[in-house]
XYZ file of C-alpha atoms in Angstrom:
424
model
C 18.879 17.538 9.183
C 19.630 13.872 9.774
C 17.349 11.085 8.628
C 15.155 9.315 11.169
C 16.649 5.854 10.497
C 20.171 6.970 9.645
C 22.655 4.343 10.855
C 20.214 1.441 10.517
C 21.342 -1.167 8.004
C 18.799 -3.393 6.247
C 19.623 -6.646 4.443
C 16.874 -6.795 1.831
C 15.952 -10.230 0.485
C 12.598 -9.027 -0.829
C 11.118 -9.099 -4.307
C 7.961 -8.139 -6.210
C 5.778 -5.808 -4.053
C 5.029 -6.532 -0.386
C 8.628 -6.771 0.842
C 10.004 -3.987 -1.392
C 7.216 -1.687 -0.150
C 8.438 -2.250 3.393
C 12.143 -1.767 2.698
C 11.557 1.254 0.445
C 9.706 2.975 3.276
C 12.620 2.286 5.628
C 15.044 3.567 2.974
C 13.010 6.774 2.587
C 13.467 7.321 6.318
C 17.242 7.024 5.926
C 18.061 3.359 6.479
C 20.850 1.893 4.342
C 18.968 -0.805 2.430
C 21.155 -3.370 0.663
C 19.029 -5.287 -1.831
C 20.393 -8.776 -2.504
C 19.645 -9.992 -6.030
C 20.526 -12.938 -8.231
C 23.330 -12.270 -10.728
C 22.029 -11.618 -14.219
C 18.373 -11.803 -13.148
C 17.613 -9.719 -10.092
C 14.159 -8.956 -8.783
C 11.683 -10.485 -11.241
C 9.813 -7.176 -11.510
C 12.792 -5.575 -13.280
C 11.529 -7.315 -16.414
C 7.778 -7.384 -15.780
C 5.358 -5.000 -17.510
C 8.205 -3.236 -19.304
C 7.167 -0.159 -21.255
C 10.687 0.499 -22.577
C 12.734 -2.442 -23.932
C 15.790 -3.511 -21.900
C 15.093 -0.928 -19.192
C 14.010 -1.636 -15.613
C 10.221 -1.547 -15.471
C 8.227 1.038 -13.566
C 7.019 -1.883 -11.452
C 10.571 -2.221 -10.138
C 11.700 1.400 -10.107
C 8.667 2.642 -8.154
C 9.187 0.073 -5.377
C 12.943 0.226 -4.908
C 13.942 3.849 -4.446
C 16.853 4.809 -2.192
C 18.307 1.269 -2.124
C 21.636 -0.243 -3.071
C 21.819 -3.411 -5.187
C 24.328 -6.216 -4.664
C 24.290 -9.392 -6.743
C 25.276 -12.609 -4.943
C 24.902 -16.269 -5.854
C 23.783 -17.853 -2.588
C 24.438 -21.349 -3.992
C 28.120 -20.478 -4.340
C 30.139 -21.194 -1.175
C 31.945 -17.851 -1.397
C 28.638 -16.108 -2.039
C 27.215 -17.633 1.125
C 30.218 -16.396 3.062
C 29.457 -12.862 1.870
C 25.846 -13.176 2.981
C 26.862 -14.350 6.420
C 29.248 -11.419 6.729
C 26.385 -9.122 5.779
C 24.174 -10.693 8.448
C 26.844 -9.912 11.041
C 26.930 -6.235 10.059
C 23.239 -5.491 9.471
C 20.449 -4.629 11.899
C 17.476 -6.074 10.043
C 16.923 -8.858 7.515
C 13.698 -8.611 5.508
C 12.348 -11.360 3.252
C 9.163 -12.347 1.470
C 10.234 -15.611 -0.110
C 8.037 -18.683 -0.244
C 7.810 -20.496 3.113
C 11.104 -22.192 4.016
C 13.201 -20.618 1.231
C 15.727 -18.913 3.519
C 15.936 -22.027 5.681
C 16.903 -24.083 2.624
C 19.503 -21.443 1.808
C 21.057 -22.028 5.233
C 19.885 -18.800 6.867
C 17.609 -20.271 9.505
C 16.520 -18.135 12.441
C 18.858 -20.143 14.657
C 21.826 -19.544 12.341
C 21.024 -15.837 12.099
C 20.870 -15.542 15.890
C 24.215 -17.326 16.094
C 25.779 -14.869 13.653
C 24.099 -11.759 15.072
C 21.982 -11.944 18.266
C 20.820 -8.344 17.678
C 19.424 -9.103 14.228
C 15.746 -8.459 13.585
C 14.400 -11.017 11.113
C 11.259 -9.744 9.371
C 9.059 -11.756 7.023
C 5.945 -11.337 4.897
C 3.964 -14.532 4.500
C 0.671 -15.286 2.817
C -0.957 -16.893 5.838
C -0.115 -17.330 9.478
C 0.129 -20.746 11.167
C -2.797 -22.929 10.185
C -4.122 -25.021 7.303
C -2.939 -22.614 4.586
C 0.449 -21.565 5.951
C 2.399 -23.211 3.111
C 0.237 -21.752 0.340
C 1.486 -19.156 -2.126
C -0.391 -15.864 -1.993
C -0.741 -12.974 -4.425
C -2.486 -9.618 -4.041
C -5.970 -10.671 -5.082
C -5.763 -13.926 -3.141
C -5.002 -11.919 0.000
C -7.947 -9.595 -0.640
C -10.250 -12.590 -1.026
C -9.018 -14.522 2.002
C -8.806 -11.437 4.209
C -12.490 -10.537 3.899
C -12.187 -7.538 1.612
C -13.591 -9.062 -1.582
C -16.663 -10.590 0.074
C -17.731 -7.144 1.272
C -16.810 -5.196 -1.896
C -19.170 -4.695 -4.813
C -22.930 -4.436 -5.151
C -25.415 -6.652 -3.376
C -26.665 -8.313 -6.578
C -23.194 -8.779 -8.089
C -20.123 -10.946 -7.506
C -17.371 -10.180 -4.971
C -14.807 -7.654 -6.214
C -11.169 -6.857 -5.469
C -10.069 -3.252 -5.074
C -7.465 -1.465 -7.175
C -5.626 -0.426 -4.009
C -2.911 -2.971 -3.271
C -4.030 -3.650 0.286
C -2.645 -7.191 0.252
C 0.896 -6.497 -0.931
C 1.629 -2.854 -0.139
C -0.714 -2.868 2.852
C 1.152 -5.778 4.437
C 4.492 -4.155 3.618
C 3.406 -1.081 5.585
C 2.395 -3.269 8.517
C 5.777 -5.017 8.414
C 7.665 -1.711 8.400
C 5.881 -0.686 11.596
C 6.754 -4.033 13.146
C 10.419 -3.571 12.252
C 10.619 -0.068 13.707
C 8.894 -1.331 16.875
C 11.399 -4.196 17.166
C 14.277 -1.745 16.685
C 12.927 0.377 19.531
C 12.537 -2.711 21.725
C 16.163 -3.621 20.995
C 17.356 -0.291 22.396
C 16.576 -1.504 25.908
C 16.622 -5.309 25.508
C 19.752 -5.550 23.363
C 18.200 -8.483 21.517
C 16.759 -9.027 18.098
C 13.516 -10.857 17.387
C 11.341 -12.197 14.608
C 8.699 -9.969 13.023
C 6.088 -11.647 10.835
C 3.150 -10.212 8.904
C 0.732 -12.468 7.051
C -1.032 -10.936 4.059
C -4.362 -12.404 5.132
C -3.928 -10.761 8.537
C -2.990 -7.412 7.012
C -6.067 -7.326 4.778
C -8.310 -8.381 7.661
C -6.918 -5.532 9.762
C -7.752 -3.066 6.991
C -11.249 -4.581 6.706
C -11.885 -4.376 10.448
C -15.041 -2.255 10.116
C -16.661 -5.151 8.283
C -15.717 -7.490 11.146
C -17.325 -4.893 13.408
C -20.496 -5.169 11.315
C -20.371 -8.968 11.393
C -20.683 -8.862 15.166
C -23.384 -6.187 15.068
C -25.342 -8.358 12.637
C -25.875 -10.996 15.332
C -27.952 -8.441 17.240
C -30.124 -7.291 14.363
C -30.058 -5.784 10.858
C -27.470 -3.173 9.897
C -29.726 -0.147 9.777
C -27.282 2.130 7.938
C -27.018 -0.234 4.953
C -29.134 0.632 1.911
C -30.785 -2.762 1.874
C -32.299 -2.118 5.301
C -34.064 0.962 3.990
C -35.255 -1.058 1.004
C -36.724 -3.752 3.253
C -34.395 -6.497 2.010
C -33.575 -9.113 4.705
C -29.987 -9.712 5.819
C -28.267 -13.085 5.726
C -25.819 -14.388 8.314
C -22.760 -12.592 6.888
C -21.960 -8.950 6.166
C -23.264 -8.214 2.653
C -21.785 -6.169 -0.155
C -23.121 -2.653 0.104
C -22.086 -0.897 -3.090
C -20.850 2.603 -2.300
C -22.537 2.930 1.090
C -20.437 4.712 3.693
C -18.773 2.354 6.152
C -19.099 4.885 8.948
C -22.861 4.802 9.330
C -23.571 7.947 7.295
C -25.498 7.299 4.051
C -23.227 7.940 1.090
C -23.286 7.340 -2.663
C -21.215 8.023 -5.755
C -23.226 10.373 -7.969
C -22.913 11.514 -11.564
C -21.598 14.981 -12.308
C -21.657 17.152 -15.401
C -19.868 15.397 -18.263
C -20.360 11.856 -16.989
C -21.525 10.694 -20.427
C -17.997 11.064 -21.828
C -15.799 11.090 -18.716
C -15.746 7.813 -16.729
C -14.550 9.724 -13.663
C -17.039 12.598 -13.680
C -18.493 11.548 -10.344
C -18.484 12.742 -6.744
C -18.888 10.907 -3.456
C -21.657 12.551 -1.447
C -22.539 11.868 2.208
C -25.891 12.949 3.640
C -24.527 13.637 7.106
C -27.276 14.426 9.612
C -25.751 17.660 11.053
C -25.704 19.282 7.595
C -29.019 17.910 6.299
C -30.674 21.326 6.277
C -27.782 22.774 4.268
C -28.113 19.899 1.786
C -31.796 20.665 1.353
C -31.042 24.314 0.611
C -28.237 23.530 -1.839
C -30.249 21.077 -3.944
C -33.374 23.249 -3.899
C -35.602 21.206 -1.589
C -35.985 23.535 1.451
C -39.336 21.958 2.416
C -37.545 18.668 3.177
C -36.008 20.271 6.271
C -39.304 20.031 8.161
C -41.177 17.368 6.199
C -41.841 14.267 8.361
C -40.657 11.964 5.567
C -37.236 13.616 5.345
C -36.454 15.650 8.467
C -34.985 12.827 10.578
C -32.365 10.173 9.639
C -34.721 7.286 10.505
C -37.390 8.687 8.201
C -34.876 9.105 5.377
C -33.585 5.517 5.466
C -36.365 3.924 3.381
C -36.177 6.862 0.948
C -32.438 6.948 0.275
C -32.765 5.936 -3.371
C -35.214 8.783 -3.945
C -33.090 11.255 -1.973
C -29.854 10.433 -3.774
C -31.632 10.513 -7.129
C -32.718 14.080 -6.313
C -29.229 15.061 -5.178
C -27.825 13.572 -8.378
C -30.087 15.818 -10.444
C -28.236 18.697 -8.800
C -24.711 17.218 -9.095
C -25.273 16.523 -12.803
C -25.539 20.286 -13.363
C -22.045 20.846 -11.913
C -18.598 19.496 -12.641
C -17.216 17.436 -9.771
C -14.909 20.290 -8.794
C -17.680 22.897 -8.925
C -19.865 20.663 -6.772
C -17.082 20.094 -4.279
C -16.357 23.805 -3.984
C -20.002 24.618 -3.325
C -20.563 21.758 -0.872
C -17.427 22.514 1.129
C -18.794 25.963 1.955
C -21.420 24.194 4.060
C -19.115 21.451 5.412
C -21.075 18.839 3.474
C -18.765 15.776 3.232
C -17.878 15.008 -0.381
C -14.991 14.141 -2.637
C -14.431 14.019 -6.391
C -13.504 10.735 -8.040
C -9.939 11.511 -9.088
C -8.363 9.555 -11.913
C -4.713 8.512 -11.923
C -4.137 11.123 -14.634
C -5.588 13.859 -12.435
C -3.521 12.728 -9.449
C -0.367 12.633 -11.574
C -0.981 16.249 -12.616
C -1.988 17.526 -9.160
C 0.339 20.413 -8.274
C -0.421 20.184 -4.545
C 0.638 16.527 -4.409
C 3.885 17.411 -6.106
C 4.363 20.287 -3.726
C 4.156 18.008 -0.687
C 6.379 15.318 -2.177
C 3.544 12.813 -2.391
C 4.160 12.718 -6.145
C 7.758 13.117 -7.293
C 9.670 13.174 -10.539
C 12.737 10.938 -10.549
C 15.622 10.810 -13.016
C 16.932 7.364 -13.962
C 20.151 6.710 -15.941
C 18.526 4.373 -18.489
C 14.811 5.190 -18.215
C 15.078 8.956 -18.016
C 12.560 10.946 -15.985
C 9.488 9.241 -14.580
C 6.780 10.029 -12.069
C 6.514 8.100 -8.819
C 4.668 8.120 -5.516
C 6.804 9.559 -2.721
C 6.751 8.952 1.007
C 3.173 9.363 2.300
C 4.452 9.843 5.862
C 5.844 13.298 6.583
C 8.290 13.975 9.445
C 8.965 17.623 10.261
C 12.536 17.162 11.521
C 13.718 14.526 9.047
C 12.103 14.966 5.623
C 12.359 12.199 3.029
C 14.128 12.453 -0.292
C 13.299 10.061 -3.112
C 16.373 8.737 -4.919
C 16.285 6.514 -7.993
C 16.243 2.738 -7.799
C 19.560 0.922 -8.302
C 20.684 -0.864 -11.436
C 21.214 -4.591 -11.000
C 24.384 -5.158 -8.981
C 25.318 -1.481 -9.127
C 26.690 -1.382 -5.588
C 28.258 -4.840 -5.334
C 31.851 -3.634 -5.282
C 31.124 -0.769 -2.873
C 29.333 -3.004 -0.369
C 32.066 -5.658 -0.528
C 34.654 -2.965 0.124
C 32.680 -1.854 3.183
C 32.695 -5.464 4.371
C 36.500 -5.466 4.303
C 37.218 -7.229 1.010
C 40.293 -6.021 -0.862
C 40.055 -5.173 -4.564
C 41.816 -8.366 -5.652
C 39.435 -10.411 -3.483
C 36.456 -8.664 -5.071
C 37.788 -9.531 -8.522
C 38.333 -13.153 -7.484
C 34.786 -13.407 -6.104
C 33.373 -12.212 -9.408
C 35.563 -14.613 -11.362
C 34.402 -17.455 -9.132
C 30.779 -16.618 -9.893
C 29.970 -15.639 -6.325
C 29.046 -12.083 -7.344
C 28.392 -9.944 -10.377
C 28.394 -6.243 -10.968
C 27.579 -3.709 -13.671
C 29.753 -1.218 -15.418
C 29.643 2.246 -13.927
C 26.695 4.176 -15.335
C 27.110 7.511 -17.002
C 27.184 10.530 -14.729
C 23.690 11.648 -13.819
């Protein structure tokens, strides 16, 4: 079966995480992604957080699967000529440089349109137009400026960032959707266009339920928040609510058997109204089903601390998996807190291709996250990330350069390549 994006060619000027997330997703769907890197250096993440000396880091390898690497010196006149030839032959250019970097290189939007009117020019930026548009942004900065941190954590503690990379990877996912949409638009317009995703905007989109609550707050207290049940007044902004459920159903993270020694021996438990009677039976409090203090959601609100303390007495007698198995029989919403180790060893995730084992010529075998989006007619295959400059000669040949020209370009410092790796 063919790949969904087979025939689409991506010129990849991305580095670190947000841009590579986007282009890797497109590569998984079959696009030919040509990653442009600096000779001798490459993407900075090749050397960051290395666990094996002189080997591409997992930071790089897990964000650059299925791509080809070409090394070009854009400050070299001949190197710039190669880049312009690539622009003419590609469908999409993706970049996440600092504001104005490509313009200074000579690849302005106007120049790109001149070279290839069908080109889609996609960018990740930290902020959209406004007072901060020229500021540099990293993951945690995006989480803070996008509203996530102010609403994460406990009411009496400081704001917190989440371990999920919603600023970098989240924005990369948004950009990939924008690119695919622009490609579809081009099928009937014949024209390319600019696609821009700001990291602040991406985080705010993912935190939209908190913006929902901000507007609800102007009409009265947020009755599903724990602090309402505890009689604590609300301020003028959405507060941090610990592990409350964002969907209006009271929820908490509760201890399970073994929590004293296992930092992840916990389960998330939601006291959903339709299954309240089943909850009462499971935890051994059948009289709560009819008791006026517990029978209705409104009556339970001021008693949530007491209720969850009682439920936790029950969960602490079960492992998180035993509790989940028992609760699922009654459709009681719950979920174990799964560690990265447990996810890495999960056979079902490997079976679906969500976790994959990849073989690398210098690193050896390593575990990586695969494509989270499954297409029935065009399944994804995860291929290893490229070595620095591994495909320089092949791409130049495809662009029409003869072998002696390729040699001359390398001698002139316009390109660089690597020796052929051992057979895999």
